[in-house]
Short mmCIF file of C-alpha atoms and ligand atoms in Angstrom, two decimals:
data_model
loop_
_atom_site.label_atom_id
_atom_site.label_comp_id
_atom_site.label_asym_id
_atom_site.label_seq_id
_atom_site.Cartn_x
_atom_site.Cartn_y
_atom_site.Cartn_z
CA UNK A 1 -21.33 -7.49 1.50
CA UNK A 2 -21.01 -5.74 -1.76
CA UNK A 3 -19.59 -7.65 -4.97
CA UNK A 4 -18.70 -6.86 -8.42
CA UNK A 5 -20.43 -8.27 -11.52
CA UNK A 6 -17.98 -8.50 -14.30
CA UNK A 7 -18.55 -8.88 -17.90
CA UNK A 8 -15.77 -10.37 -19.45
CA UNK A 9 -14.47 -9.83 -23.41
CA UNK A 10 -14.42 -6.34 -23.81
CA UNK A 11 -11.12 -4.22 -25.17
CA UNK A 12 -10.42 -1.48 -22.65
CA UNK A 13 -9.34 2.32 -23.93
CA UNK A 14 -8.91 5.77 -23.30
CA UNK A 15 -6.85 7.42 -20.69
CA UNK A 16 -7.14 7.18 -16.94
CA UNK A 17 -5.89 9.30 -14.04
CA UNK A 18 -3.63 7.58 -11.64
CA UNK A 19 -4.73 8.31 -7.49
CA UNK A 20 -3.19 9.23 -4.89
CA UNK A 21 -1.04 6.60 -3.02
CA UNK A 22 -2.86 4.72 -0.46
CA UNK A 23 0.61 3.48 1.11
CA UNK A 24 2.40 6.74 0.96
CA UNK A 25 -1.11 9.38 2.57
CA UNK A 26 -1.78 6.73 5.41
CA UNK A 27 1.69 7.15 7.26
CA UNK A 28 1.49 10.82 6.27
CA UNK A 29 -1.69 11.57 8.23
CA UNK A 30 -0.59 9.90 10.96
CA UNK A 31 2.69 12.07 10.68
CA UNK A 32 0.00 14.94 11.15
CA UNK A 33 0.01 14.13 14.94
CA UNK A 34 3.80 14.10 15.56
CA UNK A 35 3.42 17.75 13.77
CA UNK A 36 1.23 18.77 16.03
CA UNK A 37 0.58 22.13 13.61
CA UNK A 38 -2.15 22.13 11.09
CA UNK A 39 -1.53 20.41 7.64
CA UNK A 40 -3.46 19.98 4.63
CA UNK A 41 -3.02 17.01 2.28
CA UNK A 42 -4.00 17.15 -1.09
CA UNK A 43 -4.14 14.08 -3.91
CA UNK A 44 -5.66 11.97 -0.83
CA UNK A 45 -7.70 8.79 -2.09
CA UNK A 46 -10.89 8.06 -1.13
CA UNK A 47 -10.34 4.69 0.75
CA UNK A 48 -12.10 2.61 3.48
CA UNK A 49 -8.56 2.30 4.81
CA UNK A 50 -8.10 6.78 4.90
CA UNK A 51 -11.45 6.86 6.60
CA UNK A 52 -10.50 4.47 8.99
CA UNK A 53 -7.05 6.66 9.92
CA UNK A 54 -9.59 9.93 9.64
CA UNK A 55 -11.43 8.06 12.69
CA UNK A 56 -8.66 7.28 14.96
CA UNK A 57 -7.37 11.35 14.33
CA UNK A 58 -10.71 12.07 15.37
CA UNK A 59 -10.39 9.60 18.34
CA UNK A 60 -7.34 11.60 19.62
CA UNK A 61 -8.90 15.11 19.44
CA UNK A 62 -7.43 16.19 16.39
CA UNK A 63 -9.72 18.74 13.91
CA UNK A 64 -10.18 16.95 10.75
CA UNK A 65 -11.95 18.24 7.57
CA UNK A 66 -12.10 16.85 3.74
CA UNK A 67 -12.86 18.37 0.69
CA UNK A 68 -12.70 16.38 -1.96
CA UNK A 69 -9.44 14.99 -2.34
CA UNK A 70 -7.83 17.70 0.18
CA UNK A 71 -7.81 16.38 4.19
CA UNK A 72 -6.40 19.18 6.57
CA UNK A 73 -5.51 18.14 9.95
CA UNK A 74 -4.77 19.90 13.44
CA UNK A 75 -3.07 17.93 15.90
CA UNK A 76 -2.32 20.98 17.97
CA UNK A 77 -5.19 20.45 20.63
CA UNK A 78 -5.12 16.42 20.31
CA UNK A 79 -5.88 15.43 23.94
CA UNK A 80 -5.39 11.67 24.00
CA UNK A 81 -2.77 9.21 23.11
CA UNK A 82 -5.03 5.88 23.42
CA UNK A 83 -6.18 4.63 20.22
CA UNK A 84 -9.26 2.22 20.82
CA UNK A 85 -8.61 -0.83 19.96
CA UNK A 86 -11.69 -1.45 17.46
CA UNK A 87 -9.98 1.46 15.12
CA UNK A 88 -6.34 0.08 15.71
CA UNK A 89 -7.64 -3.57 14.41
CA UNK A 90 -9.34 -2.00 11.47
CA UNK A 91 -5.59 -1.50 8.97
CA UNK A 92 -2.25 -2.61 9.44
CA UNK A 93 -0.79 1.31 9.17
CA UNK A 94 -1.95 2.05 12.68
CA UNK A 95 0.87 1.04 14.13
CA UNK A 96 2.31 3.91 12.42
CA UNK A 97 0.57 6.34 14.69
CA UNK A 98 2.54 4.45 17.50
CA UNK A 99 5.71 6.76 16.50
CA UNK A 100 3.74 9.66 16.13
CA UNK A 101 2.26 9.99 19.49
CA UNK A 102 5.52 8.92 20.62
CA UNK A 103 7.32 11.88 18.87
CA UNK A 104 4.54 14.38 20.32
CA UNK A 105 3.59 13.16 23.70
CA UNK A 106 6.00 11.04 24.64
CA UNK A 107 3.48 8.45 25.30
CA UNK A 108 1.02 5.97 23.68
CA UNK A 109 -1.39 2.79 23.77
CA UNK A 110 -2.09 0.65 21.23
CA UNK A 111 -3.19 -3.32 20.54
CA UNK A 112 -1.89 -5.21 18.28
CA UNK A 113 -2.82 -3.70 14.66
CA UNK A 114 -5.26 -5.34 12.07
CA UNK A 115 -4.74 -5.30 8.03
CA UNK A 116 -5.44 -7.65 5.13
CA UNK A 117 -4.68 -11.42 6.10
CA UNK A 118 -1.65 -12.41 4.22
CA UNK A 119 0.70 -13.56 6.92
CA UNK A 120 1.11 -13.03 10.55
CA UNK A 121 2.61 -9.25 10.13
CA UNK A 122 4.35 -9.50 13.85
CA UNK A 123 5.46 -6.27 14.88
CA UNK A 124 8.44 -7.01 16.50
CA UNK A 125 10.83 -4.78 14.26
CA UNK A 126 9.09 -1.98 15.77
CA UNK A 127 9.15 -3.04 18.99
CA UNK A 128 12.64 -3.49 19.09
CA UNK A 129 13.12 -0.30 17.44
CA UNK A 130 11.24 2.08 20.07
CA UNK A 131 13.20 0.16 22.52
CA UNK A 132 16.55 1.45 21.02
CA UNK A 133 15.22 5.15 20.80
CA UNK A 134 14.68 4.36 24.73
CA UNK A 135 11.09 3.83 24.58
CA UNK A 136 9.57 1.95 27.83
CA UNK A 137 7.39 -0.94 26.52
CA UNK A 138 5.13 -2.29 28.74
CA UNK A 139 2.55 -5.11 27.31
CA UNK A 140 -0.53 -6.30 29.44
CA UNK A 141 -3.73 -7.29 28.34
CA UNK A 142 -3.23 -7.20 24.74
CA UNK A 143 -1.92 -3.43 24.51
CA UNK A 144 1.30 -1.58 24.33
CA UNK A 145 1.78 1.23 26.32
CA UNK A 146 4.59 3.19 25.36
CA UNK A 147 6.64 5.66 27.27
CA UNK A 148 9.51 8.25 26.93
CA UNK A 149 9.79 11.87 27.38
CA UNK A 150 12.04 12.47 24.72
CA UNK A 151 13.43 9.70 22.50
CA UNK A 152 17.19 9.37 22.27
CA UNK A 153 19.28 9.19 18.86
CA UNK A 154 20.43 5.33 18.09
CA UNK A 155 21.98 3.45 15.60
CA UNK A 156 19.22 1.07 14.74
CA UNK A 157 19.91 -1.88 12.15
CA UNK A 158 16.79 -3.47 10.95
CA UNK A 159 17.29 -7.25 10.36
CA UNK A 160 14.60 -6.78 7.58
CA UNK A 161 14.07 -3.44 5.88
CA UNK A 162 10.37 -3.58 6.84
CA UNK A 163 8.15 -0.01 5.31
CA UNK A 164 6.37 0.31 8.93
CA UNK A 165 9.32 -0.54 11.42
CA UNK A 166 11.46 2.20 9.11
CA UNK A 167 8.48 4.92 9.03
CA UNK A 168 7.67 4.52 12.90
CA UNK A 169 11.57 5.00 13.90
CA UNK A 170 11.23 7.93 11.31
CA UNK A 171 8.39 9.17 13.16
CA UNK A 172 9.54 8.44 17.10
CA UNK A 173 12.89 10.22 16.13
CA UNK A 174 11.41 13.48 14.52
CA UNK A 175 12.22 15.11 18.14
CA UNK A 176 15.18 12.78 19.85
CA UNK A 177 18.19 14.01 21.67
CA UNK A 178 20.97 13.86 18.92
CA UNK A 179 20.77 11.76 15.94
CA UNK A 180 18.84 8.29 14.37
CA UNK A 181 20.67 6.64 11.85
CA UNK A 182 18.23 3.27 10.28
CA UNK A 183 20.58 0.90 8.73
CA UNK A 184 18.83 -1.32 6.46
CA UNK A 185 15.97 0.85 6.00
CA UNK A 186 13.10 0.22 3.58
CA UNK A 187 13.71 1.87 0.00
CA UNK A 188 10.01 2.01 -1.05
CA UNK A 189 8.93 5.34 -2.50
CA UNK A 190 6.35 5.20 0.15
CA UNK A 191 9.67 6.27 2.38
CA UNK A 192 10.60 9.32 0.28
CA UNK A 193 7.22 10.37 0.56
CA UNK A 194 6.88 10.74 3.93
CA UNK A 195 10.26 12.34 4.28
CA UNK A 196 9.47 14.77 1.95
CA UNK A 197 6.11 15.62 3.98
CA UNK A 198 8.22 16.06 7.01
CA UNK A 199 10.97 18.19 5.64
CA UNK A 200 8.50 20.90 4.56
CA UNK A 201 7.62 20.39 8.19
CA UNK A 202 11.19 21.05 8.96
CA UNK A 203 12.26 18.30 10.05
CA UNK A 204 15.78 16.86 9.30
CA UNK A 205 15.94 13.48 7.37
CA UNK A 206 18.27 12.83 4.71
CA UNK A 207 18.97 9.54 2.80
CA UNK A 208 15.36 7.94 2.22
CA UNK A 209 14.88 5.84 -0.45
CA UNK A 210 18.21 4.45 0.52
CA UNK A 211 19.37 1.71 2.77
CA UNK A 212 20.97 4.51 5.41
CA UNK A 213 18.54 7.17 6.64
CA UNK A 214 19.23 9.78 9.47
CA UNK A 215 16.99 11.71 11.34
CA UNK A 216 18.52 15.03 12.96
CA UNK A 217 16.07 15.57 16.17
CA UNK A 218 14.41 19.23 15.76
CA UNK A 219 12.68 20.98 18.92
CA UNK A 220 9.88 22.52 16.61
CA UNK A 221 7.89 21.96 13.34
CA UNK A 222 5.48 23.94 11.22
CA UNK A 223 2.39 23.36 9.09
CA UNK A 224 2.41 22.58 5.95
CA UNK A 225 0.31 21.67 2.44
CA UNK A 226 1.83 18.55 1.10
CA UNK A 227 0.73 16.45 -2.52
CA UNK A 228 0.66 12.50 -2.16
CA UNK A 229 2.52 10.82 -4.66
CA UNK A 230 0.46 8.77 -6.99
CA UNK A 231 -0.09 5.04 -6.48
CA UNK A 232 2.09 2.61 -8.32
CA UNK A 233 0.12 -0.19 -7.28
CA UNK A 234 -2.85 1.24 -9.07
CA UNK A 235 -1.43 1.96 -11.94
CA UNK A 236 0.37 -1.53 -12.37
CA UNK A 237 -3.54 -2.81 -12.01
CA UNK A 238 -4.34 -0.65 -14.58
CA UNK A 239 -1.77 -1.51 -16.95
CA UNK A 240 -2.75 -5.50 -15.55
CA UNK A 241 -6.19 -4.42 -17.04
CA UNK A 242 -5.42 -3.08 -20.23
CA UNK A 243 -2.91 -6.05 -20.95
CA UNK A 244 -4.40 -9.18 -20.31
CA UNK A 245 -7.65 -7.64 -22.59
CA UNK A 246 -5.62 -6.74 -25.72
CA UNK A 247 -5.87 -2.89 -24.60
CA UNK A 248 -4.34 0.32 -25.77
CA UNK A 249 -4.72 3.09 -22.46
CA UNK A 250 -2.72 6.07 -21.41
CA UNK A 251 -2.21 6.79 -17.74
CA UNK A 252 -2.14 9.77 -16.01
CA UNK A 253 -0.25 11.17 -12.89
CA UNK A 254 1.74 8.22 -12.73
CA UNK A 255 5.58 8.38 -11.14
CA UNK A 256 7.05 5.90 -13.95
CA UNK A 257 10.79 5.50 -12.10
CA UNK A 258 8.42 3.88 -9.26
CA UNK A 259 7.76 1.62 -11.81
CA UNK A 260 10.60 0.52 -13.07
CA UNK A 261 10.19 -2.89 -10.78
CA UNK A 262 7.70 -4.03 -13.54
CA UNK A 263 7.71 -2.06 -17.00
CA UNK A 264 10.16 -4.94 -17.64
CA UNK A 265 7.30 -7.44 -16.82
CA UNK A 266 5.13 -6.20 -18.97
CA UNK A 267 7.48 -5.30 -22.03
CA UNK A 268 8.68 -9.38 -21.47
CA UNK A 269 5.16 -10.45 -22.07
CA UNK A 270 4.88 -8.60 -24.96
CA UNK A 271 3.41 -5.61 -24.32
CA UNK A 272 4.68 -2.12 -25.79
CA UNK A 273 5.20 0.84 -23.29
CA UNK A 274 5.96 4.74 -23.80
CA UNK A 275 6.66 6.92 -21.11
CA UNK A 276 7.00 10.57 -21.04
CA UNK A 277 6.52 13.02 -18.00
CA UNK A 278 3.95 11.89 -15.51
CA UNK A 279 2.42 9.52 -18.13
CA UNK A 280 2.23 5.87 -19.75
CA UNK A 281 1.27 4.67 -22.24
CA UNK A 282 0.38 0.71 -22.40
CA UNK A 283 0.00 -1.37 -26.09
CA UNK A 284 -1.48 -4.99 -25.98
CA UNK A 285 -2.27 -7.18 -28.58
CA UNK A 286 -3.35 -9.42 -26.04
CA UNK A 287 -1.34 -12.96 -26.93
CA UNK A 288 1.15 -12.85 -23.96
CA UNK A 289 4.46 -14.74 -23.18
CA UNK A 290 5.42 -15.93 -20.04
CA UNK A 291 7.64 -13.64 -17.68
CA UNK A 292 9.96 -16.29 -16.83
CA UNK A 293 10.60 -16.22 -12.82
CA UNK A 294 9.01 -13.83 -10.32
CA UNK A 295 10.79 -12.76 -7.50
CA UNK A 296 8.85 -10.33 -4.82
CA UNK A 297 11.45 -8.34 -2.97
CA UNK A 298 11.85 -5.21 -0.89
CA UNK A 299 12.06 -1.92 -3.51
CA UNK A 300 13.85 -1.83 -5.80
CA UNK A 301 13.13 -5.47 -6.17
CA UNK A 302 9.41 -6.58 -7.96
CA UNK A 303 7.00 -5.36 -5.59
CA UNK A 304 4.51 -8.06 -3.43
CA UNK A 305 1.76 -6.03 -3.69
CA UNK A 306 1.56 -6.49 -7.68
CA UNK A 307 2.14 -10.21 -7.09
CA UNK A 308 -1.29 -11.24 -7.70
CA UNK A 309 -1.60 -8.65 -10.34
CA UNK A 310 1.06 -10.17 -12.49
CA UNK A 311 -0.26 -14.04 -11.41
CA UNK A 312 -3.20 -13.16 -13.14
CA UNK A 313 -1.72 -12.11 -16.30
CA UNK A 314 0.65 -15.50 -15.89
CA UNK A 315 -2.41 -17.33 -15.89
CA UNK A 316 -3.30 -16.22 -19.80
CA UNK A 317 0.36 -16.05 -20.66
CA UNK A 318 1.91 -18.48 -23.43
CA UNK A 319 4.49 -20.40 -21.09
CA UNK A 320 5.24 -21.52 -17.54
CA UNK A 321 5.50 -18.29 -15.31
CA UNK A 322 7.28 -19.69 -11.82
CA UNK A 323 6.39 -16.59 -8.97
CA UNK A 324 8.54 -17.14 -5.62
CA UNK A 325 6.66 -14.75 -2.81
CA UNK A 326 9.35 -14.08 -0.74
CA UNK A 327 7.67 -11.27 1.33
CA UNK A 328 4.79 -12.67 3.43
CA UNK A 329 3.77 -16.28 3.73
CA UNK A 330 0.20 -15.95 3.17
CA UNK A 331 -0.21 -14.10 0.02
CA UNK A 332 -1.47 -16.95 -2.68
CA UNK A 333 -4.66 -17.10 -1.84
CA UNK A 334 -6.16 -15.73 -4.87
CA UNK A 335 -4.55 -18.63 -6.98
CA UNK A 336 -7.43 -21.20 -5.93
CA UNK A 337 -9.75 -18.48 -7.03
CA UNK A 338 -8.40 -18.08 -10.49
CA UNK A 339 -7.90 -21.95 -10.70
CA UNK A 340 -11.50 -21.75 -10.12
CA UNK A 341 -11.71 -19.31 -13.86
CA UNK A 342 -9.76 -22.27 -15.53
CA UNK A 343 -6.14 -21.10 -14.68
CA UNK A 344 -3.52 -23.62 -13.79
CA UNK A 345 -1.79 -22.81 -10.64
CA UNK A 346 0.24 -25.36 -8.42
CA UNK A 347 1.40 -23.93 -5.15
CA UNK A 348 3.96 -25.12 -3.09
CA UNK A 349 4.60 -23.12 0.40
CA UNK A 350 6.13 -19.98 -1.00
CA UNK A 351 6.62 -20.87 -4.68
CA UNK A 352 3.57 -20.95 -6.93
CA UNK A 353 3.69 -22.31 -10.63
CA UNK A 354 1.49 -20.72 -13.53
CA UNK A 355 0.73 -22.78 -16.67
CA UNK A 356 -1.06 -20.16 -19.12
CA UNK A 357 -4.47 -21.32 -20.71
CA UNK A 358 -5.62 -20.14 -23.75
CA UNK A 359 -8.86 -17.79 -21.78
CA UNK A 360 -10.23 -17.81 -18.54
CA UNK A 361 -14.12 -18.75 -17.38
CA UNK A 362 -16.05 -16.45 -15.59
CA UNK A 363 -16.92 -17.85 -12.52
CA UNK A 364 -18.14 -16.77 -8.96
CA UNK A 365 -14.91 -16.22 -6.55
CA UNK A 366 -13.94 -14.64 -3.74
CA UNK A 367 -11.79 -11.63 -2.69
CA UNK A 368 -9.21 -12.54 0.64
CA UNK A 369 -7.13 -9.60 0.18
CA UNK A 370 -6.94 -6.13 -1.58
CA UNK A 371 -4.74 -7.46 -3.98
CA UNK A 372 -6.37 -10.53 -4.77
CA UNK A 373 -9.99 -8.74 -5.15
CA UNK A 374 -8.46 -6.46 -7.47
CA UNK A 375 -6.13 -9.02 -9.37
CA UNK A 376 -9.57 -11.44 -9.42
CA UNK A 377 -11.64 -8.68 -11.12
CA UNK A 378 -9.26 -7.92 -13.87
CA UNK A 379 -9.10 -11.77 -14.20
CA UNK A 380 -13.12 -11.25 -14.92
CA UNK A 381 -12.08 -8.53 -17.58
CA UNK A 382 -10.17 -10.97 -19.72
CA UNK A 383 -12.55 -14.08 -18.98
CA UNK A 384 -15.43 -16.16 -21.46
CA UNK A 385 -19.02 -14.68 -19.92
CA UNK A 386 -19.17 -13.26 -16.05
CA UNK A 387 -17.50 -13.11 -13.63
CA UNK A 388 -18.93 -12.41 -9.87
CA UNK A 389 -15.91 -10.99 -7.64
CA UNK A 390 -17.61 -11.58 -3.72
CA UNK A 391 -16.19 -9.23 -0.73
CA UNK A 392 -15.83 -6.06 -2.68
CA UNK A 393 -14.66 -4.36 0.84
CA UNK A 394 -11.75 -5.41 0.45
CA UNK A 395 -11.10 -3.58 -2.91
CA UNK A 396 -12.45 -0.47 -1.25
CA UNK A 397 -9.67 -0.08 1.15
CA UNK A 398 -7.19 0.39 -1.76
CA UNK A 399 -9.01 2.09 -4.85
CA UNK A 400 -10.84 4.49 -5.13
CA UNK A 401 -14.13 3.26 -6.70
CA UNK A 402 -12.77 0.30 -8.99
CA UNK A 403 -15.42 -0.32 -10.75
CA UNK A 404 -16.17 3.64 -12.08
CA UNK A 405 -12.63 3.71 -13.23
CA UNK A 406 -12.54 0.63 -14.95
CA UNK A 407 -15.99 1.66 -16.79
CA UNK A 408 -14.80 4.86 -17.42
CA UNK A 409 -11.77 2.74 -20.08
CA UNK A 410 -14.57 0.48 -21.16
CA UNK A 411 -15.08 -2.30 -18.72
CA UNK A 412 -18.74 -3.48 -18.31
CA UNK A 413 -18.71 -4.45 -14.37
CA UNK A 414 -21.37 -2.94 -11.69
CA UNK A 415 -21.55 -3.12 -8.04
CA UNK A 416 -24.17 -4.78 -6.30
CA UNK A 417 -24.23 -4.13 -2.90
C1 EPZ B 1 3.62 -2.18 3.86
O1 EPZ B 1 3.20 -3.11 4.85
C2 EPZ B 1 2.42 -1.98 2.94
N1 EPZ B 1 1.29 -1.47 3.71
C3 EPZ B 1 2.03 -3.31 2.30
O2 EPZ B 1 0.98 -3.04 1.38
C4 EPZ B 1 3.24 -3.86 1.52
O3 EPZ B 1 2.91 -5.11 1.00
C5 EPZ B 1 4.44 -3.99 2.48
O4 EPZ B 1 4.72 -2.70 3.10
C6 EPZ B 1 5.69 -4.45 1.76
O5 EPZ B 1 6.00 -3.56 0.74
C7 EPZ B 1 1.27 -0.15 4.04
O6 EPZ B 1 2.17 0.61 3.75
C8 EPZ B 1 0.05 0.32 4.81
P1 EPZ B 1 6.67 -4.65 6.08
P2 EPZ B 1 4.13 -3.37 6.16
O7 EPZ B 1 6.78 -4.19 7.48
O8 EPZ B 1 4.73 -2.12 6.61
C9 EPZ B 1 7.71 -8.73 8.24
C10 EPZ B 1 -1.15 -3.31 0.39
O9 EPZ B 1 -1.69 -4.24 -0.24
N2 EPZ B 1 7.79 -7.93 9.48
O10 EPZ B 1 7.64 -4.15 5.06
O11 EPZ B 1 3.29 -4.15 7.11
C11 EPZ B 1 6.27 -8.84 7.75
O12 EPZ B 1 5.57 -9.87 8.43
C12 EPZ B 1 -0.32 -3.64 1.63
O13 EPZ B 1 -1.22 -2.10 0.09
C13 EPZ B 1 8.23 -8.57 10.63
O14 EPZ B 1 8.53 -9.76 10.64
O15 EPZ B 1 5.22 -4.33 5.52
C14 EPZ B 1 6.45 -9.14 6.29
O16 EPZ B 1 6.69 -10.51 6.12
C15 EPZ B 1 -0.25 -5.12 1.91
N3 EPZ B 1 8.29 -7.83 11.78
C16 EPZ B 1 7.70 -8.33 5.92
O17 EPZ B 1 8.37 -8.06 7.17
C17 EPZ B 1 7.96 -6.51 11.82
O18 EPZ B 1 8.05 -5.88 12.90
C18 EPZ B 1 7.40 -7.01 5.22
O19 EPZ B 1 6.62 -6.25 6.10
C19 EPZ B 1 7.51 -5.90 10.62
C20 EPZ B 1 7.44 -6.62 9.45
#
């Protein structure tokens, strides 16, 4: 098991490019298959989580190559719609390929999928969903085998507006009789993304990124080359980094209406911000005020997955911060870490309270999540002496080498595997 060694103290600088959206390429290979032409992908990170969806394309016949940041895809002689069950356990988004094969074969089997453990991630929306696009759903033995010849338009109202129930229905309807319409849809740019992939497919979805999205069935569609969009997430570690350590750094290839969530977090704690283009720009003197009250929410609300991201900054913050996690009931696990680096976190079920200390310690603590690994290791950056960050694996699945782009602004941290 790989961990980071963090040296703490150090004023970050320079400029950094932003990478590809983890959240937004996943679904969009796995879109490859209900394409069933060849597609290349370019701006694709390099993530445990992209290998692992590389594998289960490979497990269903498709032709996969990379080059660098480029992954082209054909799904045209796929020959099986069983994804073994080791591969689907390995990331949540494999349940996204459940729609795909759907939309191409009109069949599929999958277990239960894996992904980081930060609540119980039930499936249930999508369940329901495939069911309304006529979907038979049969489950024995811990799989779901799905079947339909050809799905049929519906009027499908999430009762949450989950980002995988709204991508598989996207997915399953690419080729139904008629018309989808998703009330109550996920927002997340994530959702535009994907649309945008399959429209230069040719298929026919208007509305994402709203709460209403439609899906015109098509009979064929046609290959492609497609850009991910870059990765908010990343760059709101980034801008995590360079804030809690007194930093001045410009990022690159950033989307900065994606961030709009939190550039009010971080101009409330006192940092300064320019944007301009695909860039920002991020000014700390490093004292920081508290943010008040944190709310995760579906997008456009404060995203979950910079939760422990912005708890860590809370925890040096002047002030009380009060963050109410609202999305999944298992996400504060990092806050016994940090209370571990001298923070001073109380939490209670879903609502955890953030008293900012002067500095952190460096201490030895442990990665449960992505998020947490990564909001633990900026912790390290801001903390008195070093800092060991344990389970490093789970970093890997959302950034592309951490601990080379935080050296390359100044960090001292190394990898030990
Ligand atoms: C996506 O997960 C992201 N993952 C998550 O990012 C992100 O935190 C989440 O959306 C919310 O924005 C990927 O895109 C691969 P949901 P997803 O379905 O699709 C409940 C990261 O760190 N729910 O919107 O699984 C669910 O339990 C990861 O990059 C049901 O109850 O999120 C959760 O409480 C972590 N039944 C809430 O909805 C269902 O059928 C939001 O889940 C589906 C979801």
């Amino acid at each position: 098991m790989s961990r980071f060694i963090v040296e703490g103290g150090r004023r970050l600088g320079g400029r950094l490019k932003i990478q590809g959206a983890k959240n937004s390429a996943l679904p969009i290979l796995a879109a490859t298959v209900a394409v069933g032409r060849p597609c290349v992908i370019h701006n694709c990170p390099m993530l445990t989580d992209i290998e692992a969806t590389l594998s289960i394309l490979k497990s269903l016949g498709c032709e996969v190559h990379r080059s660098g940041n480029s992954v082209s895809v054909d799904s045209s002689r796929m020959s099986f719609t069983e994804i073994p069950d080791s591969l689907m356990r390995e990331m949540r988004s494999s349940i996204i390929f459940l729609g795909a094969l759907i939309s191409r074969t009109g069949e599929a089997s999958v277990c239960a999928p894996g992904g980081c453990d930060i609540g119980m991630r039930p499936i249930d929306l999508h369940l329901f969903a495939m069911e309304k696009l006529g979907v038979n759903l049969v489950e024995e033995h811990g799989h779901i085998k799905c079947r339909c010849q050809k799905t049929t338009g519906a009027k499908i109202t999430l009762s949450f507006p989950s980002v995988g129930a709204t991508e598989n229905v996207i997915l399953a309807s690419l080729r139904c009789s008629g018309t989808t319409t998703i009330i109550n849809a996920a927002r997340e740019p994530e959702i535009v993304d994907l649309a945008r992939f399959l429209n230069s497919c040719g298929a026919r979805i208007s509305g994402a990124g709203e709460s209403t999205v439609t899906i015109e069935g098509v009979d064929r569609l046609f290959p492609t080359q497609y850009t991910v969009m870059p990765d908010r997430i990343a760059a709101c570690t980034y801008m995590t980094a360079a804030a809690v350590t007194g930093s001045d750094i410009l990022l690159e290839d950033v989307a900065p209406h994606h961030l709009a969530p939190i550039l009010q977090c971080f101009e409330q704690s006192g940092c300064r911000i320019n944007v301009s283009a695909n860039r920002l720009r991020l000014t700390s003197s490093g004292g920081l005020r508290s943010i008040g009250t944190i709310r995760t929410m579906p997008y456009p609300g404060f995203p979950t997955d910079c939760q422990a991201l912005i708890m860590t900054m809370a925890s040096v913050s002047e002030g009380t911060t009060v963050i109410c996690e609202n999305i999944f009931e298992n996400r504060f696990r990092h806050a016994s870490e940090l209370n571990r680096m001298g923070a001073n976190i109380s939490v209670h079920d879903k609502i955890a309270i953030v008293n900012g200390v002067r500095r952190l310690q460096g201490a030895s603590v442990c990665a449960h999540d992505l998020r947490a690994g990564a909001a633990l290791t900026v912790a390290g950056l801001c903390a008195e002496g070093t800092t060991t960050v344990e389970n490093v694996h789970f970093i890997d699945r959302g950034y592309e080498a951490l601990e080379k782009s935080l050296t390359f602004i100044g960090a001292k941290i190394k990898r030990i595997d």
